Amino acid sequence: MSISIKQQIIAKHLEQDIIEYQLISANGFQVNFLNYGGIISGIYTPDSQGKLDNVVLSRTEFDPENPGHWGATTGRIAGRIAGAKFELEGQIYQLNDNKLGNNLHGGPGGIDKQIWQVTLLTDGAELSHFSPDGTAKFPANVHFKVRYQITQDNRLTISYSATCDRTTIINLTNHSYFDLSAGKNAMGMELEVPATHFGEIDATGCVTGKLSSVSDTPFDFRKSKPLGQDIFANHPQLELANQGYDHPFVLDNTQAIRLSDPLSERTLEITTDEPCCVVYSANFTTPKHIAVCLETQRMPNAINWPEFRESVIFSPDKPYHSQTHWQFGVK
């Protein structure tokens, strides 16, 4: 498949070049990413009239702190680890506390704050990063790889893999903020999630281990509805997330997660081999609710749930891998 790839240096960080790469298909579909944190810095896809717009939140200038983790590959563990600690093979690991007593997205030394090596492919790029044992207080030497590959029919495939030299924990995702309306009405986008249960959170935003039915709650997205339809409902779980969604949904089957915008008629279908999708409605941005993250991953805080912990434990003979497809289109 023929795509064009461009690159430009956009900043310097720790005396190293920050490079933005542009993957461009023949029909104009375009995905931009940085060699820093694997950040997806732009996705340009047409509306029903053929007009190309960026449909993810993007910064106008490079910011190494990247508040809100816009577009980043988050890890070693995506989401919160309760109490910023976990037990593995009889040893307690105390991590950096960077979010109300929890470890969020791997902490200050997470892979989203690292410069990755980039190898260009015929249809995209492969990013690689070596994380030494003890980085951000996590065990094991880990080699991470992320592939971004695009097609002529406006699909981005994200493939993750990791190998380690001893037992450790891994759970990666991409933290892009979608706004198919391109700034016009994000909460008017319609979302469908094939999930009958969601994971509850506590006052610190950490998943508690309790799964609840979505039936008769604002969390029922089994039939498509506007994101903003129930976001201000009187529900304790919405209030705990600063009045919005920031919860894992347990995916029932292989059906797609669907997002659509009635204004532009853009659509996004997400398919994945992951068991969960965290729906985050940008409750802490300024202003609030300007986009939605759809983070496919293992269950957050899984290492502290007996029934889910094995899903995030990896070893030399059990490498990590995951794949998610973002298919963009129009109604």
Short mmCIF file of C-alpha atoms in Angstrom, two decimals:
data_model
loop_
_atom_site.label_atom_id
_atom_site.label_comp_id
_atom_site.label_asym_id
_atom_site.label_seq_id
_atom_site.Cartn_x
_atom_site.Cartn_y
_atom_site.Cartn_z
CA MET A 1 0.00 0.00 0.00
CA SER A 2 1.30 3.43 -0.89
CA ILE A 3 1.29 6.15 1.73
CA SER A 4 3.52 9.18 2.08
CA ILE A 5 5.45 9.87 5.26
CA LYS A 6 6.74 13.29 6.25
CA GLN A 7 8.63 14.40 9.33
CA GLN A 8 9.74 17.62 10.96
CA ILE A 9 11.57 18.63 14.11
CA ILE A 10 9.14 20.62 16.26
CA ALA A 11 11.12 21.06 19.50
CA LYS A 12 14.12 20.07 21.59
CA HIS A 13 13.86 18.19 24.87
CA LEU A 14 16.83 17.15 27.00
CA GLU A 15 19.03 18.01 24.00
CA GLN A 16 17.16 15.57 21.77
CA ASP A 17 14.98 16.31 18.77
CA ILE A 18 11.23 15.99 19.14
CA ILE A 19 9.99 14.86 15.75
CA GLU A 20 6.45 14.88 14.43
CA TYR A 21 5.73 12.28 11.76
CA GLN A 22 2.82 12.50 9.31
CA LEU A 23 1.33 9.35 7.78
CA ILE A 24 -0.75 10.41 4.76
CA SER A 25 -2.89 8.18 2.56
CA ALA A 26 -3.65 8.91 -1.08
CA ASN A 27 -7.15 10.16 -0.20
CA GLY A 28 -5.87 12.62 2.41
CA PHE A 29 -6.49 10.64 5.61
CA GLN A 30 -3.65 11.64 7.90
CA VAL A 31 -2.28 10.52 11.27
CA ASN A 32 0.41 12.58 13.01
CA PHE A 33 2.47 11.28 15.92
CA LEU A 34 5.53 12.26 17.95
CA ASN A 35 8.62 10.28 18.86
CA TYR A 36 7.90 11.49 22.41
CA GLY A 37 5.49 9.23 24.28
CA GLY A 38 4.12 7.88 21.02
CA ILE A 39 1.76 10.87 21.19
CA ILE A 40 -0.85 10.95 18.43
CA SER A 41 -0.81 14.66 17.66
CA GLY A 42 -3.42 14.76 14.92
CA ILE A 43 -5.92 12.67 12.96
CA TYR A 44 -7.38 14.31 9.86
CA THR A 45 -10.42 12.61 8.38
CA PRO A 46 -13.19 13.89 6.08
CA ASP A 47 -16.76 14.78 6.96
CA SER A 48 -19.72 13.92 4.73
CA GLN A 49 -18.84 16.88 2.48
CA GLY A 50 -15.22 15.78 2.11
CA LYS A 51 -13.82 18.45 4.44
CA LEU A 52 -10.77 17.29 6.39
CA ASP A 53 -10.56 18.25 10.07
CA ASN A 54 -8.44 17.18 13.01
CA VAL A 55 -10.67 14.98 15.19
CA VAL A 56 -8.40 14.61 18.24
CA LEU A 57 -7.34 17.24 20.75
CA SER A 58 -3.87 18.54 19.89
CA ARG A 59 -1.47 21.02 21.46
CA THR A 60 -0.25 24.01 19.49
CA GLU A 61 3.19 23.72 21.11
CA PHE A 62 5.16 20.76 22.45
CA ASP A 63 4.79 20.32 26.21
CA PRO A 64 6.87 17.53 27.80
CA GLU A 65 4.52 17.42 30.78
CA ASN A 66 1.49 16.92 28.51
CA PRO A 67 -1.20 17.44 31.18
CA GLY A 68 -4.11 15.11 30.58
CA HIS A 69 -1.88 12.72 28.61
CA TRP A 70 -3.28 13.97 25.30
CA GLY A 71 -2.77 11.32 22.62
CA ALA A 72 -0.08 9.48 24.59
CA THR A 73 0.81 5.82 24.87
CA THR A 74 0.33 5.37 28.61
CA GLY A 75 2.11 2.83 30.80
CA ARG A 76 3.79 0.77 32.03
CA ILE A 77 0.32 0.50 33.56
CA ALA A 78 -2.54 2.55 32.16
CA GLY A 79 -4.96 3.96 34.70
CA ARG A 80 -4.65 4.00 38.47
CA ILE A 81 -2.99 1.48 40.76
CA ALA A 82 -4.65 1.73 44.17
CA GLY A 83 -2.40 3.02 46.92
CA ALA A 84 0.42 3.22 44.35
CA LYS A 85 1.49 -0.29 45.29
CA PHE A 86 1.08 -3.91 44.28
CA GLU A 87 2.30 -7.38 45.21
CA LEU A 88 4.08 -9.63 42.75
CA GLU A 89 5.71 -12.97 43.53
CA GLY A 90 5.69 -12.18 47.23
CA GLN A 91 7.28 -8.75 46.92
CA ILE A 92 5.54 -5.44 47.55
CA TYR A 93 6.34 -2.70 45.04
CA GLN A 94 5.76 0.86 46.22
CA LEU A 95 5.36 3.16 43.24
CA ASN A 96 5.29 6.92 42.85
CA ASP A 97 2.06 8.49 44.10
CA ASN A 98 1.03 11.02 41.48
CA LYS A 99 -2.79 11.10 41.79
CA LEU A 100 -4.56 11.27 45.15
CA GLY A 101 -2.55 8.45 46.68
CA ASN A 102 -2.58 6.31 43.54
CA ASN A 103 -0.16 5.71 40.70
CA LEU A 104 -1.67 7.04 37.47
CA HIS A 105 -0.51 5.93 33.99
CA GLY A 106 2.84 4.69 35.30
CA GLY A 107 3.69 7.83 37.23
CA PRO A 108 6.13 10.65 36.39
CA GLY A 109 8.56 8.22 34.74
CA GLY A 110 5.94 6.59 32.55
CA ILE A 111 6.58 5.60 28.95
CA ASP A 112 4.49 8.57 27.82
CA LYS A 113 7.34 10.82 29.03
CA GLN A 114 10.09 9.06 27.04
CA ILE A 115 11.63 9.55 23.61
CA TRP A 116 11.02 6.50 21.42
CA GLN A 117 13.01 5.19 18.46
CA VAL A 118 11.05 5.28 15.19
CA THR A 119 11.39 2.89 12.26
CA LEU A 120 9.38 3.74 9.16
CA LEU A 121 7.26 1.05 7.47
CA THR A 122 5.56 1.01 4.08
CA ASP A 123 2.19 1.70 5.72
CA GLY A 124 3.19 3.44 8.94
CA ALA A 125 5.84 3.29 11.63
CA GLU A 126 7.09 1.18 14.51
CA LEU A 127 8.10 2.91 17.74
CA SER A 128 10.35 1.15 20.24
CA HIS A 129 11.49 1.97 23.76
CA PHE A 130 13.64 0.15 26.30
CA SER A 131 12.57 0.60 29.91
CA PRO A 132 15.26 -0.58 32.36
CA ASP A 133 14.51 -2.55 35.50
CA GLY A 134 13.41 -0.19 38.27
CA THR A 135 12.16 2.54 35.94
CA ALA A 136 9.39 4.38 37.79
CA LYS A 137 9.91 1.66 40.45
CA PHE A 138 8.49 -1.13 38.25
CA PRO A 139 10.35 -4.46 38.00
CA ALA A 140 12.05 -5.99 34.93
CA ASN A 141 13.80 -4.78 31.83
CA VAL A 142 11.08 -4.29 29.23
CA HIS A 143 11.28 -3.71 25.48
CA PHE A 144 8.14 -1.93 24.28
CA LYS A 145 6.98 -1.63 20.68
CA VAL A 146 4.01 0.24 19.23
CA ARG A 147 3.01 0.19 15.57
CA TYR A 148 0.85 2.79 13.84
CA GLN A 149 -0.38 1.60 10.44
CA ILE A 150 -2.95 3.28 8.20
CA THR A 151 -5.00 2.17 5.21
CA GLN A 152 -6.52 3.91 2.21
CA ASP A 153 -9.99 3.44 3.71
CA ASN A 154 -9.24 5.65 6.74
CA ARG A 155 -8.29 3.03 9.31
CA LEU A 156 -5.56 3.32 11.92
CA THR A 157 -4.35 0.09 13.52
CA ILE A 158 -2.42 0.34 16.79
CA SER A 159 -0.42 -2.77 17.69
CA TYR A 160 1.34 -3.05 21.05
CA SER A 161 3.94 -5.60 22.13
CA ALA A 162 6.41 -5.99 24.97
CA THR A 163 8.98 -8.51 26.13
CA CYS A 164 10.56 -8.68 29.57
CA ASP A 165 13.41 -10.53 31.30
CA ARG A 166 11.46 -11.36 34.46
CA THR A 167 7.92 -11.23 35.76
CA THR A 168 6.32 -7.80 35.67
CA ILE A 169 3.02 -6.03 34.98
CA ILE A 170 1.99 -4.29 31.76
CA ASN A 171 -1.22 -2.64 30.54
CA LEU A 172 -0.98 -0.12 27.70
CA THR A 173 -3.50 2.11 25.97
CA ASN A 174 -3.68 5.24 23.87
CA HIS A 175 -5.09 8.36 25.51
CA SER A 176 -6.40 10.27 22.48
CA TYR A 177 -9.31 12.64 23.02
CA PHE A 178 -11.82 12.30 20.19
CA ASP A 179 -14.02 15.11 18.92
CA LEU A 180 -15.53 14.12 15.60
CA SER A 181 -17.33 17.48 15.48
CA ALA A 182 -13.92 19.24 15.36
CA GLY A 183 -14.76 21.69 18.14
CA LYS A 184 -18.44 22.25 17.48
CA ASN A 185 -20.29 19.99 19.98
CA ALA A 186 -18.36 17.10 21.50
CA MET A 187 -21.10 16.12 23.93
CA GLY A 188 -23.51 15.87 21.02
CA MET A 189 -21.52 12.95 19.66
CA GLU A 190 -23.38 9.65 19.97
CA LEU A 191 -21.69 6.69 21.65
CA GLU A 192 -22.47 2.98 21.61
CA VAL A 193 -20.55 0.57 23.87
CA PRO A 194 -21.43 -3.17 23.88
CA ALA A 195 -21.13 -3.58 27.65
CA THR A 196 -23.60 -4.76 30.28
CA HIS A 197 -21.29 -3.97 33.21
CA PHE A 198 -18.95 -1.16 34.22
CA GLY A 199 -16.36 -0.86 36.98
CA GLU A 200 -17.14 1.46 39.86
CA ILE A 201 -14.60 3.99 41.14
CA ASP A 202 -13.89 5.47 44.57
CA ALA A 203 -13.39 9.09 45.63
CA THR A 204 -9.82 9.04 44.27
CA GLY A 205 -10.97 7.84 40.84
CA CYS A 206 -9.54 4.37 41.34
CA VAL A 207 -11.46 1.29 40.22
CA THR A 208 -12.71 -0.48 43.35
CA GLY A 209 -13.17 -4.03 42.10
CA LYS A 210 -16.95 -3.84 42.03
CA LEU A 211 -18.75 -4.39 38.72
CA SER A 212 -22.24 -2.95 38.33
CA SER A 213 -24.93 -3.43 35.73
CA VAL A 214 -25.44 -0.58 33.30
CA SER A 215 -29.20 -1.24 33.21
CA ASP A 216 -31.32 1.76 34.23
CA THR A 217 -28.23 3.93 34.79
CA PRO A 218 -26.50 6.74 32.88
CA PHE A 219 -23.86 4.13 32.01
CA ASP A 220 -26.06 2.24 29.57
CA PHE A 221 -24.59 2.81 26.11
CA ARG A 222 -25.78 -0.46 24.62
CA LYS A 223 -27.95 1.64 22.34
CA SER A 224 -26.35 4.69 20.82
CA LYS A 225 -27.05 7.95 22.66
CA PRO A 226 -25.49 11.42 22.92
CA LEU A 227 -22.54 11.56 25.31
CA GLY A 228 -24.07 14.52 27.10
CA GLN A 229 -27.55 13.05 27.46
CA ASP A 230 -27.07 11.72 31.01
CA ILE A 231 -23.75 13.25 32.00
CA PHE A 232 -25.35 15.62 34.54
CA ALA A 233 -27.65 12.97 36.00
CA ASN A 234 -27.81 12.58 39.76
CA HIS A 235 -25.66 9.47 40.06
CA PRO A 236 -22.88 8.99 42.65
CA GLN A 237 -20.48 7.42 40.16
CA LEU A 238 -20.74 10.41 37.84
CA GLU A 239 -20.15 12.75 40.78
CA LEU A 240 -17.04 10.81 41.86
CA ALA A 241 -15.57 11.40 38.39
CA ASN A 242 -16.04 15.19 38.62
CA GLN A 243 -19.44 14.93 36.95
CA GLY A 244 -18.79 12.68 34.01
CA TYR A 245 -17.56 9.31 32.84
CA ASP A 246 -14.14 7.94 33.78
CA HIS A 247 -14.99 4.26 34.07
CA PRO A 248 -14.04 0.92 32.55
CA PHE A 249 -16.72 -0.86 30.56
CA VAL A 250 -16.43 -4.65 30.32
CA LEU A 251 -16.91 -5.44 26.65
CA ASP A 252 -19.44 -8.20 26.06
CA ASN A 253 -18.25 -9.45 22.70
CA THR A 254 -16.35 -8.56 19.55
CA GLN A 255 -18.86 -5.94 18.41
CA ALA A 256 -17.48 -2.49 17.71
CA ILE A 257 -17.52 0.52 19.98
CA ARG A 258 -19.15 3.21 17.86
CA LEU A 259 -18.86 6.98 18.01
CA SER A 260 -20.64 9.29 15.58
CA ASP A 261 -21.24 12.99 15.12
CA PRO A 262 -24.62 14.12 13.73
CA LEU A 263 -23.19 17.48 12.61
CA SER A 264 -20.29 16.34 10.44
CA GLU A 265 -21.68 12.82 9.98
CA ARG A 266 -18.23 11.45 10.82
CA THR A 267 -18.10 8.00 12.40
CA LEU A 268 -15.53 5.99 14.33
CA GLU A 269 -15.71 2.24 14.91
CA ILE A 270 -13.28 0.72 17.39
CA THR A 271 -12.54 -3.00 17.46
CA THR A 272 -10.05 -4.54 19.84
CA ASP A 273 -8.80 -7.75 21.41
CA GLU A 274 -8.83 -6.03 24.81
CA PRO A 275 -11.53 -6.89 27.40
CA CYS A 276 -12.30 -3.34 28.54
CA CYS A 277 -12.72 0.20 27.32
CA VAL A 278 -12.36 3.16 29.67
CA VAL A 279 -14.75 5.92 28.65
CA TYR A 280 -13.44 9.29 29.85
CA SER A 281 -15.48 12.38 29.06
CA ALA A 282 -12.73 14.97 29.68
CA ASN A 283 -14.01 15.91 33.12
CA PHE A 284 -10.79 17.67 34.15
CA THR A 285 -10.03 19.70 31.03
CA THR A 286 -10.72 23.44 30.85
CA PRO A 287 -13.43 23.77 29.74
CA LYS A 288 -14.87 20.39 30.65
CA HIS A 289 -16.42 17.80 28.36
CA ILE A 290 -14.68 18.93 25.16
CA ALA A 291 -13.93 15.40 23.89
CA VAL A 292 -14.04 11.73 24.85
CA CYS A 293 -11.30 9.15 25.37
CA LEU A 294 -12.06 5.54 24.45
CA GLU A 295 -9.16 3.68 26.05
CA THR A 296 -9.07 -0.03 25.14
CA GLN A 297 -7.07 -1.99 27.72
CA ARG A 298 -7.09 -4.60 30.47
CA MET A 299 -9.08 -3.75 33.58
CA PRO A 300 -7.56 -0.79 35.45
CA ASN A 301 -6.09 -1.67 38.84
CA ALA A 302 -6.27 -5.33 37.73
CA ILE A 303 -3.14 -6.26 39.67
CA ASN A 304 -5.07 -5.61 42.90
CA TRP A 305 -8.13 -7.63 41.81
CA PRO A 306 -7.69 -11.39 42.37
CA GLU A 307 -10.00 -12.22 39.46
CA PHE A 308 -8.21 -9.91 36.98
CA ARG A 309 -4.57 -9.76 38.11
CA GLU A 310 -3.31 -12.52 35.79
CA SER A 311 -4.38 -10.45 32.77
CA VAL A 312 -1.62 -7.88 33.44
CA ILE A 313 1.17 -10.22 34.60
CA PHE A 314 3.82 -11.05 31.99
CA SER A 315 7.09 -12.97 31.99
CA PRO A 316 9.89 -14.00 29.60
CA ASP A 317 7.76 -16.87 28.30
CA LYS A 318 4.55 -14.81 28.26
CA PRO A 319 5.06 -11.65 26.16
CA TYR A 320 2.50 -8.86 26.03
CA HIS A 321 0.59 -8.01 22.88
CA SER A 322 -2.60 -6.13 21.99
CA GLN A 323 -4.22 -4.63 18.93
CA THR A 324 -6.90 -2.00 18.38
CA HIS A 325 -8.38 -0.68 15.13
CA TRP A 326 -9.83 2.81 14.66
CA GLN A 327 -11.99 2.83 11.54
CA PHE A 328 -13.08 6.33 10.52
CA GLY A 329 -15.88 6.98 8.05
CA VAL A 330 -19.07 8.92 7.38
CA LYS A 331 -22.74 8.01 7.73
#
